[in-house]
Amino acid sequence: MINKAQATLINKTIGCSRFVFNHFLSLWDNAYKETGKGLTYGTC
């Protein structure tokens, strides 16, 4: 069982991960709309 502090840390970590994922998804989507090609791993 996790305590309240651990639950808070998990929630913050998941929130940050989602923010980063959505940021780069937006970059990929914009690049695809403009060029017809997505970004590569090295571009991000």
C-alpha positions as a Python dict, from the first residue, in 0.01 Angstrom:
ca = {
    (1, 'M'): (0, 0, 0),
    (2, 'I'): (134, 343, -87),
    (3, 'N'): (109, 641, 142),
    (4, 'K'): (-27, 986, 58),
    (5, 'A'): (315, 1135, -24),
    (6, 'Q'): (394, 851, -262),
    (7, 'A'): (54, 885, -432),
    (8, 'T'): (115, 1257, -478),
    (9, 'L'): (458, 1193, -631),
    (10, 'I'): (315, 930, -867),
    (11, 'N'): (41, 1169, -979),
    (12, 'K'): (293, 1449, -1041),
    (13, 'T'): (521, 1217, -1237),
    (14, 'I'): (237, 1092, -1455),
    (15, 'G'): (119, 1449, -1512),
    (16, 'C'): (466, 1561, -1622),
    (17, 'S'): (502, 1261, -1852),
    (18, 'R'): (166, 1337, -2013),
    (19, 'F'): (268, 1701, -2062),
    (20, 'V'): (594, 1605, -2237),
    (21, 'F'): (420, 1342, -2452),
    (22, 'N'): (151, 1588, -2561),
    (23, 'H'): (409, 1857, -2636),
    (24, 'F'): (606, 1636, -2873),
    (25, 'L'): (289, 1488, -3021),
    (26, 'S'): (187, 1842, -3111),
    (27, 'L'): (528, 1908, -3271),
    (28, 'W'): (502, 1585, -3470),
    (29, 'D'): (146, 1664, -3579),
    (30, 'N'): (242, 2015, -3695),
    (31, 'A'): (544, 1885, -3887),
    (32, 'Y'): (328, 1620, -4054),
    (33, 'K'): (65, 1874, -4155),
    (34, 'E'): (330, 2106, -4304),
    (35, 'T'): (559, 1854, -4474),
    (36, 'G'): (368, 1527, -4498),
    (37, 'K'): (640, 1365, -4288),
    (38, 'G'): (655, 1318, -3914),
    (39, 'L'): (953, 1394, -3697),
    (40, 'T'): (1220, 1133, -3634),
    (41, 'Y'): (1357, 1038, -3296),
    (42, 'G'): (1672, 1244, -3353),
    (43, 'T'): (1471, 1554, -3445),
    (44, 'C'): (1290, 1564, -3114),
}
